[in-house]
Backbone as XML, in Angstrom:
<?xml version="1.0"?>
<chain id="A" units="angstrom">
  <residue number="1" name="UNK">
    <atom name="N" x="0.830" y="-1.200" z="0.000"/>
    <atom name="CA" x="0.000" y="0.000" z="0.000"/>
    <atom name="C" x="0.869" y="1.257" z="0.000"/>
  </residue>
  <residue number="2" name="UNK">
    <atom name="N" x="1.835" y="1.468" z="1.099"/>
    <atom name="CA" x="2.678" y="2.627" z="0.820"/>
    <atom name="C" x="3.845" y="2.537" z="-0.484"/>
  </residue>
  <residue number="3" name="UNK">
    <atom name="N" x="3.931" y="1.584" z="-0.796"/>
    <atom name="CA" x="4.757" y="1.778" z="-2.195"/>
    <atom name="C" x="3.839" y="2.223" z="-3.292"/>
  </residue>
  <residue number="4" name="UNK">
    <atom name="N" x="2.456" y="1.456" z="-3.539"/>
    <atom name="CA" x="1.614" y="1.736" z="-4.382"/>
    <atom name="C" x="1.645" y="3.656" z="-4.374"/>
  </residue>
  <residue number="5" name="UNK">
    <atom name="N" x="0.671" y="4.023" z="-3.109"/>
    <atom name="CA" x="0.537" y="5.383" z="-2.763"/>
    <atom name="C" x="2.120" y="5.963" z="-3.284"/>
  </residue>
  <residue number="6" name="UNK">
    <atom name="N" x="3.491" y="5.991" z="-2.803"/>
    <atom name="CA" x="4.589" y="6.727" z="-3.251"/>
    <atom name="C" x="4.872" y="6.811" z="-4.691"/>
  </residue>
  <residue number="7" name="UNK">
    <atom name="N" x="4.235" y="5.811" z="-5.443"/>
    <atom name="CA" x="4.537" y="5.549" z="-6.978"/>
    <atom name="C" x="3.812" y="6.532" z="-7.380"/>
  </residue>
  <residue number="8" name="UNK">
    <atom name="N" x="2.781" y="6.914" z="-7.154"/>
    <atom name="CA" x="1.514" y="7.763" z="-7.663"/>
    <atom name="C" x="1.563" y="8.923" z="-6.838"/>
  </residue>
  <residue number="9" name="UNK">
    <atom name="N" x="2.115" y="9.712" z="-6.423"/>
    <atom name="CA" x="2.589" y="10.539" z="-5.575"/>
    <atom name="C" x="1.973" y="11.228" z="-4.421"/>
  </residue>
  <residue number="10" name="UNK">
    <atom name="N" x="1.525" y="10.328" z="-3.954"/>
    <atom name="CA" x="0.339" y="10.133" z="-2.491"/>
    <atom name="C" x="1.300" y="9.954" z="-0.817"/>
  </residue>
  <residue number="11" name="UNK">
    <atom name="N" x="2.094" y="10.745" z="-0.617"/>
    <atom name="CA" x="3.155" y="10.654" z="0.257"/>
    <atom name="C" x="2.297" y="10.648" z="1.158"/>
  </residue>
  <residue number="12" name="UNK">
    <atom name="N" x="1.587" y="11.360" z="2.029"/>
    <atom name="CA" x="0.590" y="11.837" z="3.300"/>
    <atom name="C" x="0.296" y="10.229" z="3.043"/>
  </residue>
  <residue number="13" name="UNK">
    <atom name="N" x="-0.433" y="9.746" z="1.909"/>
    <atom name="CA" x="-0.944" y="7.800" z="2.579"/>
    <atom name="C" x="0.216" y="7.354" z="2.605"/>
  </residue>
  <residue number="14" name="UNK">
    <atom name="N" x="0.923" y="7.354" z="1.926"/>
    <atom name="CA" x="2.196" y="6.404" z="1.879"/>
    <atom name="C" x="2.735" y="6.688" z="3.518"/>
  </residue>
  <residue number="15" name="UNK">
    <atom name="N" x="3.037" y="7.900" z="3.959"/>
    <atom name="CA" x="3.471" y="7.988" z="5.275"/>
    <atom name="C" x="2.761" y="6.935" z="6.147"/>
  </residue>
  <residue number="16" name="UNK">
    <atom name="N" x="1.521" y="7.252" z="6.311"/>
    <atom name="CA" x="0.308" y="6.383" z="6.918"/>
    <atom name="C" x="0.309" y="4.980" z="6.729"/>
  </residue>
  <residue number="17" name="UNK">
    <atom name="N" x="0.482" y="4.731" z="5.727"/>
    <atom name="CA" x="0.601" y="3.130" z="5.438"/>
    <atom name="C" x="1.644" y="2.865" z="6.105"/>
  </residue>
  <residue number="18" name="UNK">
    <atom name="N" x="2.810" y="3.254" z="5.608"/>
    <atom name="CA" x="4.285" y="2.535" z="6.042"/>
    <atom name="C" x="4.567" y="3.056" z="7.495"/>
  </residue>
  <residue number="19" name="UNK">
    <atom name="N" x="3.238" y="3.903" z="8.482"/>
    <atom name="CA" x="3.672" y="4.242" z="9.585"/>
    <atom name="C" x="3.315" y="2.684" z="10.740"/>
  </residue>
  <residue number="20" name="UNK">
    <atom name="N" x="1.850" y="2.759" z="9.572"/>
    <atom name="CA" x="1.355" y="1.516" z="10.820"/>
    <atom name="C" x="1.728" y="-0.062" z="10.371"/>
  </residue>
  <residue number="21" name="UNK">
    <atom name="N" x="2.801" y="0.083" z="9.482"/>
    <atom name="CA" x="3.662" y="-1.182" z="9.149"/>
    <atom name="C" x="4.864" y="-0.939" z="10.049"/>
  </residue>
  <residue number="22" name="UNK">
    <atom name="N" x="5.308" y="-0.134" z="10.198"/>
    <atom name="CA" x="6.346" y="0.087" z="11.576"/>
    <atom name="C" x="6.100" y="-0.162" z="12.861"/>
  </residue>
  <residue number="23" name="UNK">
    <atom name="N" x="4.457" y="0.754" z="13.086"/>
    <atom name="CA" x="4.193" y="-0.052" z="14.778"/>
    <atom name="C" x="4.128" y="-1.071" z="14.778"/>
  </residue>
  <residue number="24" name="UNK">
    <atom name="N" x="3.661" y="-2.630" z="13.973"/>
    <atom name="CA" x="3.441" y="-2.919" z="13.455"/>
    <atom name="C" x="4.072" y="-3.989" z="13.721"/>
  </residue>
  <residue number="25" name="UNK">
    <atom name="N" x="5.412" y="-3.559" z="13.582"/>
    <atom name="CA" x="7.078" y="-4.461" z="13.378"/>
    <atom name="C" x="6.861" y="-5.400" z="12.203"/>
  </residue>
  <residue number="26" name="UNK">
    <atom name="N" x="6.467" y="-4.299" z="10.947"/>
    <atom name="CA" x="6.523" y="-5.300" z="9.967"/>
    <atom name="C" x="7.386" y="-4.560" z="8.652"/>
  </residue>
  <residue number="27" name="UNK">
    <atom name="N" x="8.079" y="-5.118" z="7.969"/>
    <atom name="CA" x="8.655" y="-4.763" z="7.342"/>
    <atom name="C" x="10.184" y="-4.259" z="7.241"/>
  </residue>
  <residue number="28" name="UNK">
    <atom name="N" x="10.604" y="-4.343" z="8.405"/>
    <atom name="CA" x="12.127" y="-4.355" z="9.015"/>
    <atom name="C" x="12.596" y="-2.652" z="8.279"/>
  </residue>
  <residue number="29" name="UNK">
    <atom name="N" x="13.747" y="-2.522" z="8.020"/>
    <atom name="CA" x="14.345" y="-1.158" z="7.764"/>
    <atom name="C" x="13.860" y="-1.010" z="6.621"/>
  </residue>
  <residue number="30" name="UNK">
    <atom name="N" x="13.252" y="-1.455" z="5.632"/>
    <atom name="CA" x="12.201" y="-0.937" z="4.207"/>
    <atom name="C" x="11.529" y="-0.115" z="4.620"/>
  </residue>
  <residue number="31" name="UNK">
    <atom name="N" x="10.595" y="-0.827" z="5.347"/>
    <atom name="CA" x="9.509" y="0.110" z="5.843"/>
    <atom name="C" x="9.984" y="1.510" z="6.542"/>
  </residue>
  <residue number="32" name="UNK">
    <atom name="N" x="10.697" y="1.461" z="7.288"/>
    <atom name="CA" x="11.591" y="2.736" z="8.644"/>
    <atom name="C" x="11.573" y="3.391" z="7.412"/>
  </residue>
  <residue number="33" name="UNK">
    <atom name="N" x="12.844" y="3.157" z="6.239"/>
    <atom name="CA" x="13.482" y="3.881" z="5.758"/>
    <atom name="C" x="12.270" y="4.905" z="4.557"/>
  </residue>
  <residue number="34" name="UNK">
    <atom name="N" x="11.253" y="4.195" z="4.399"/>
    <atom name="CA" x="10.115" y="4.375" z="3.248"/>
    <atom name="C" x="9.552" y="5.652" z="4.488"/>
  </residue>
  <residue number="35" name="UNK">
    <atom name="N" x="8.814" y="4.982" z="5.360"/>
    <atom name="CA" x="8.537" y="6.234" z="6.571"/>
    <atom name="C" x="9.067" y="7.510" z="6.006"/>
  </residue>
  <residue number="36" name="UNK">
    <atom name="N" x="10.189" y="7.444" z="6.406"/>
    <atom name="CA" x="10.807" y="8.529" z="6.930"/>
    <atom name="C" x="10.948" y="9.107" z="5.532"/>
  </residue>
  <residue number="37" name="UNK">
    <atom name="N" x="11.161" y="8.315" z="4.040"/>
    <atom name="CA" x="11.115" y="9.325" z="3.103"/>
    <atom name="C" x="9.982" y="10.133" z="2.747"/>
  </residue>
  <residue number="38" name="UNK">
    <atom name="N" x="8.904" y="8.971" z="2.903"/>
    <atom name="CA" x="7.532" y="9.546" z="2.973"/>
    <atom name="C" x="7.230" y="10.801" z="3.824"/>
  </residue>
  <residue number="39" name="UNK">
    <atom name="N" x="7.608" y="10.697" z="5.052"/>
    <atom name="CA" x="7.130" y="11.827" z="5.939"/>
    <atom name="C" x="8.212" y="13.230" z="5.134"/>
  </residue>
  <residue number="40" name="UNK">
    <atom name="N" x="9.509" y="12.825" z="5.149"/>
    <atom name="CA" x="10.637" y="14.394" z="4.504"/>
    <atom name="C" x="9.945" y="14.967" z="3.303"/>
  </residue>
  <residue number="41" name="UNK">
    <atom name="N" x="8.740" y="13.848" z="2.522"/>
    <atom name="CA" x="8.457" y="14.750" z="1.408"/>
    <atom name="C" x="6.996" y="15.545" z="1.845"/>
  </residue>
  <residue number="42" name="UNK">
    <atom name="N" x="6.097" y="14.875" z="2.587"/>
    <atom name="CA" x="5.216" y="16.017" z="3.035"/>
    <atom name="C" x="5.482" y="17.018" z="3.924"/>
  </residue>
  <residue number="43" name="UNK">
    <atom name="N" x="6.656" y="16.938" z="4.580"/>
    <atom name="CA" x="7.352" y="18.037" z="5.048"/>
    <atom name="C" x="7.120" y="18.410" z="6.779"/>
  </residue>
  <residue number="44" name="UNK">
    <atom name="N" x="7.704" y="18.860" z="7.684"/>
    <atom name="CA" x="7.621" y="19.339" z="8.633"/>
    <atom name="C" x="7.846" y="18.130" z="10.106"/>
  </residue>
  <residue number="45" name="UNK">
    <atom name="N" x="8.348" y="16.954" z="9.681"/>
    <atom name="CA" x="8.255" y="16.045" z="10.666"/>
    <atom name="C" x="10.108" y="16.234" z="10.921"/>
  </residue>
  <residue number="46" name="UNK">
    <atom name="N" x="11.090" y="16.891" z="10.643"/>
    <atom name="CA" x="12.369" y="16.988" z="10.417"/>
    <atom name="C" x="12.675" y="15.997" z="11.639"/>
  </residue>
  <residue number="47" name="UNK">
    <atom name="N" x="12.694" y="15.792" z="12.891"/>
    <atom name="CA" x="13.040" y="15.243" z="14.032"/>
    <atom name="C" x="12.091" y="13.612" z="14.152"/>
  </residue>
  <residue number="48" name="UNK">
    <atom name="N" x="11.095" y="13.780" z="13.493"/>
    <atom name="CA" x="10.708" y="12.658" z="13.454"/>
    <atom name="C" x="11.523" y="11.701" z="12.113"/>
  </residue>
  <residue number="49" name="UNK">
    <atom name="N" x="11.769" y="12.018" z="11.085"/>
    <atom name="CA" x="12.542" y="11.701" z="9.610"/>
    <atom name="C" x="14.039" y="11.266" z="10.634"/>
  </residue>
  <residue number="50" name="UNK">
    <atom name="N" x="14.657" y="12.210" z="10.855"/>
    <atom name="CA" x="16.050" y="11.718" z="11.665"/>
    <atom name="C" x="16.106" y="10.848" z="12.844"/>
  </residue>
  <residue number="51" name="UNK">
    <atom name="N" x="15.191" y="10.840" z="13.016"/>
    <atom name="CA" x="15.139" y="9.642" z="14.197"/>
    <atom name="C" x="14.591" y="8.332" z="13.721"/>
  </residue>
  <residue number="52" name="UNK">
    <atom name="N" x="14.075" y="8.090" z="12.710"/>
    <atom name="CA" x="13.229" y="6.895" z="11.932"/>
    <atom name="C" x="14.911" y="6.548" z="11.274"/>
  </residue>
  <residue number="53" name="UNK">
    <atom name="N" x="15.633" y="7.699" z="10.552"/>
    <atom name="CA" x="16.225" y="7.080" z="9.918"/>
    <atom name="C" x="17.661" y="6.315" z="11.029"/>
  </residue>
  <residue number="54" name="UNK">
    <atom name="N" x="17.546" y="7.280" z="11.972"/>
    <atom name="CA" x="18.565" y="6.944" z="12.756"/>
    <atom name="C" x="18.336" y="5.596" z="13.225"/>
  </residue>
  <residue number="55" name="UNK">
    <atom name="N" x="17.375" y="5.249" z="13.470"/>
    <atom name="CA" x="16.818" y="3.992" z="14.199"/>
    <atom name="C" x="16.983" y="2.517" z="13.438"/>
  </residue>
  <residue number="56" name="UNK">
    <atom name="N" x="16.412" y="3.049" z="11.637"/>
    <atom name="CA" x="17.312" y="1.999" z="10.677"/>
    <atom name="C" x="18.832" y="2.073" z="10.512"/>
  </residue>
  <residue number="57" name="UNK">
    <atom name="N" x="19.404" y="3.044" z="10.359"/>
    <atom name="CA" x="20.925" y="3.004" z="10.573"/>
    <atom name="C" x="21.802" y="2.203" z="11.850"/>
  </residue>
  <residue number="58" name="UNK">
    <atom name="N" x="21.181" y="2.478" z="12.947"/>
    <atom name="CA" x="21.310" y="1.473" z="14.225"/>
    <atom name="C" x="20.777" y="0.129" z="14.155"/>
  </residue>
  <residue number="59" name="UNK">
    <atom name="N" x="20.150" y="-0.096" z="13.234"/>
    <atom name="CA" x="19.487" y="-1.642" z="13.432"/>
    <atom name="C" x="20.588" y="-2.581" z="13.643"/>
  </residue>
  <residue number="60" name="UNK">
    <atom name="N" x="20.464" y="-4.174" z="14.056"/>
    <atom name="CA" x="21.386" y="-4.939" z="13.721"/>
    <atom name="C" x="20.987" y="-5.484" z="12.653"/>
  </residue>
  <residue number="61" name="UNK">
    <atom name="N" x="20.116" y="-5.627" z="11.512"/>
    <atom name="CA" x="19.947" y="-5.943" z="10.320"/>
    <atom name="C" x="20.640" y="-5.298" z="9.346"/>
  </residue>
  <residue number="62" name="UNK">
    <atom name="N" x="21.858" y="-5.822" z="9.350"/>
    <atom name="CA" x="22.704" y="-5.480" z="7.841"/>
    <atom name="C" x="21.994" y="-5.595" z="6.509"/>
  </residue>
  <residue number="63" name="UNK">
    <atom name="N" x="21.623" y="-4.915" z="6.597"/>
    <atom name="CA" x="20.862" y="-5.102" z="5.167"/>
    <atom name="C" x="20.775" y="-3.309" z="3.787"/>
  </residue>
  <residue number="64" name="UNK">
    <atom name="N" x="20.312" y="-3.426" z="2.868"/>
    <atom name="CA" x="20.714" y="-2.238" z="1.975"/>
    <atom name="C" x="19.774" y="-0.949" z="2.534"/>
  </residue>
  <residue number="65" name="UNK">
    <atom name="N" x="18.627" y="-1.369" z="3.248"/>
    <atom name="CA" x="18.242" y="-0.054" z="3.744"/>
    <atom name="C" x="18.959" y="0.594" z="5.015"/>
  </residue>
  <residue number="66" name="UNK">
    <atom name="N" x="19.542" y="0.111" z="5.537"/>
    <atom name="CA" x="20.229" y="0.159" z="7.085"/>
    <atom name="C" x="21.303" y="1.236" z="6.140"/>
  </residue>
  <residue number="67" name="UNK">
    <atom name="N" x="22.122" y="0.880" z="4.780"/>
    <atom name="CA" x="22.797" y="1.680" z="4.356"/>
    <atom name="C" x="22.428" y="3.041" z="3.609"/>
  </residue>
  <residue number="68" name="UNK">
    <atom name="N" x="21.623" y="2.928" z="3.501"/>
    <atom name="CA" x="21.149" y="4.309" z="3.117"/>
    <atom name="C" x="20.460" y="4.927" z="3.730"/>
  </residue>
  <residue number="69" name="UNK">
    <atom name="N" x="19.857" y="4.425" z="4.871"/>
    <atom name="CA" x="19.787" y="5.368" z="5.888"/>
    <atom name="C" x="21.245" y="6.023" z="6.255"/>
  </residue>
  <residue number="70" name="UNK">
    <atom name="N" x="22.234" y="5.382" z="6.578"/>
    <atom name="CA" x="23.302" y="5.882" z="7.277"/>
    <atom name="C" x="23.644" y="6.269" z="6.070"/>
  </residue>
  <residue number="71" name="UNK">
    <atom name="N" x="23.891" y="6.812" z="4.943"/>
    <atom name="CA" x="24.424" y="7.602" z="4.139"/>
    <atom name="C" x="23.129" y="8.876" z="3.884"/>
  </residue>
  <residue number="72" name="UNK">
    <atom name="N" x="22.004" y="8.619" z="4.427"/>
    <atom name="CA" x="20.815" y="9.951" z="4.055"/>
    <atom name="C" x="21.130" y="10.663" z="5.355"/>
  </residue>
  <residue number="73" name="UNK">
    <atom name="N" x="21.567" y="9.868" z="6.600"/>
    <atom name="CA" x="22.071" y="10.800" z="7.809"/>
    <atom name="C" x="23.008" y="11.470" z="7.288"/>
  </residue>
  <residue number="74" name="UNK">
    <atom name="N" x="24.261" y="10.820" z="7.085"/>
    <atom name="CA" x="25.230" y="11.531" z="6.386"/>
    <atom name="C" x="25.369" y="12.653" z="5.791"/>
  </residue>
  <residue number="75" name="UNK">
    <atom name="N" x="24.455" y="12.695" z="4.857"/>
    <atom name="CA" x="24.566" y="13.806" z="3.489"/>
    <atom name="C" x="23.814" y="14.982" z="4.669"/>
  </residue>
  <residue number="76" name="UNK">
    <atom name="N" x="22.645" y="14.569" z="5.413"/>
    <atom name="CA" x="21.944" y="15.644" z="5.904"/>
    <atom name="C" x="22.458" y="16.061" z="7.445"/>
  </residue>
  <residue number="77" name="UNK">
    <atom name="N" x="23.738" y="15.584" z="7.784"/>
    <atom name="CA" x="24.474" y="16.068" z="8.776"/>
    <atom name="C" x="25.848" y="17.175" z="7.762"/>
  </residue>
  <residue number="78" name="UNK">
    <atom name="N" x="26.320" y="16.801" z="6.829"/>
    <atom name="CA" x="26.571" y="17.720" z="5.774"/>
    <atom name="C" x="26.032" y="18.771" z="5.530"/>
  </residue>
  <residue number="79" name="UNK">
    <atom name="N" x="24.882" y="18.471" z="5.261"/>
    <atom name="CA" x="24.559" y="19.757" z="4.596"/>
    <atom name="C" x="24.010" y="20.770" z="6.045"/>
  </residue>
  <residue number="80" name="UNK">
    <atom name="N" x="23.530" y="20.381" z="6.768"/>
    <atom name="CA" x="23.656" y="21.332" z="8.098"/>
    <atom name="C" x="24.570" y="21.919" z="8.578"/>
  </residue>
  <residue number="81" name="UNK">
    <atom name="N" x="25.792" y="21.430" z="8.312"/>
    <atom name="CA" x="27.277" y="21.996" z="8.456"/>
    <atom name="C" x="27.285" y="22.773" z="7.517"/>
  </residue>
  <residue number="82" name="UNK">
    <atom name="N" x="26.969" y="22.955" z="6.561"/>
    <atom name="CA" x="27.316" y="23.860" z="5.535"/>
    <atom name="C" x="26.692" y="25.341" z="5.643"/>
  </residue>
  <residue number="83" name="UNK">
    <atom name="N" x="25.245" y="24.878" z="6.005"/>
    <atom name="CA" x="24.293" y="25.769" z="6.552"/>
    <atom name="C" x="25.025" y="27.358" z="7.942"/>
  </residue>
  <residue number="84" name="UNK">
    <atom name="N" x="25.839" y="26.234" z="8.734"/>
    <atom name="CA" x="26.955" y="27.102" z="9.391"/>
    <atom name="C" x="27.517" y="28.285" z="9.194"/>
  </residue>
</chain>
């Protein structure tokens, strides 16, 4: 459902979907990482987005979303420095 909704550019459901697949504990760091893109594009959750992503970056599931979370922290601990 939240991939469907993000394809078609329905972020606000997509957030919603992939929020209550997180309480949920379903979908492991896909879902976290989908969250949190979902929520950065309807905008205004900034502390909620960094903490979703932080939370997949900390996982012990090595897996490809765990890495791009920790490289979307990355870039956006960058660019706040720059902001400086």
């Amino acid at each position: 459902e939240g991939e469907l909704s993000t394809s078609i550019g329905k972020y606000g459901e997509a957030a919603d979907a992939y929020g209550r697949a997180v309480s949920a504990g379903l979908g492991g760091n896909r879902a976290i990482y989908q969250y949190a893109l979902s929520l950065e594009r309807i905008g205004g959750a900034e502390e909620k987005v960094a903490g979703l992503l932080k939370r997949a970056a900390d996982s012990r599931e090595d897996d490809f979303w765990k890495e791009l979370a920790r490289k979307k922290l990355a870039g956006q601990t960058a660019m706040e420095g720059d902001s400086l």
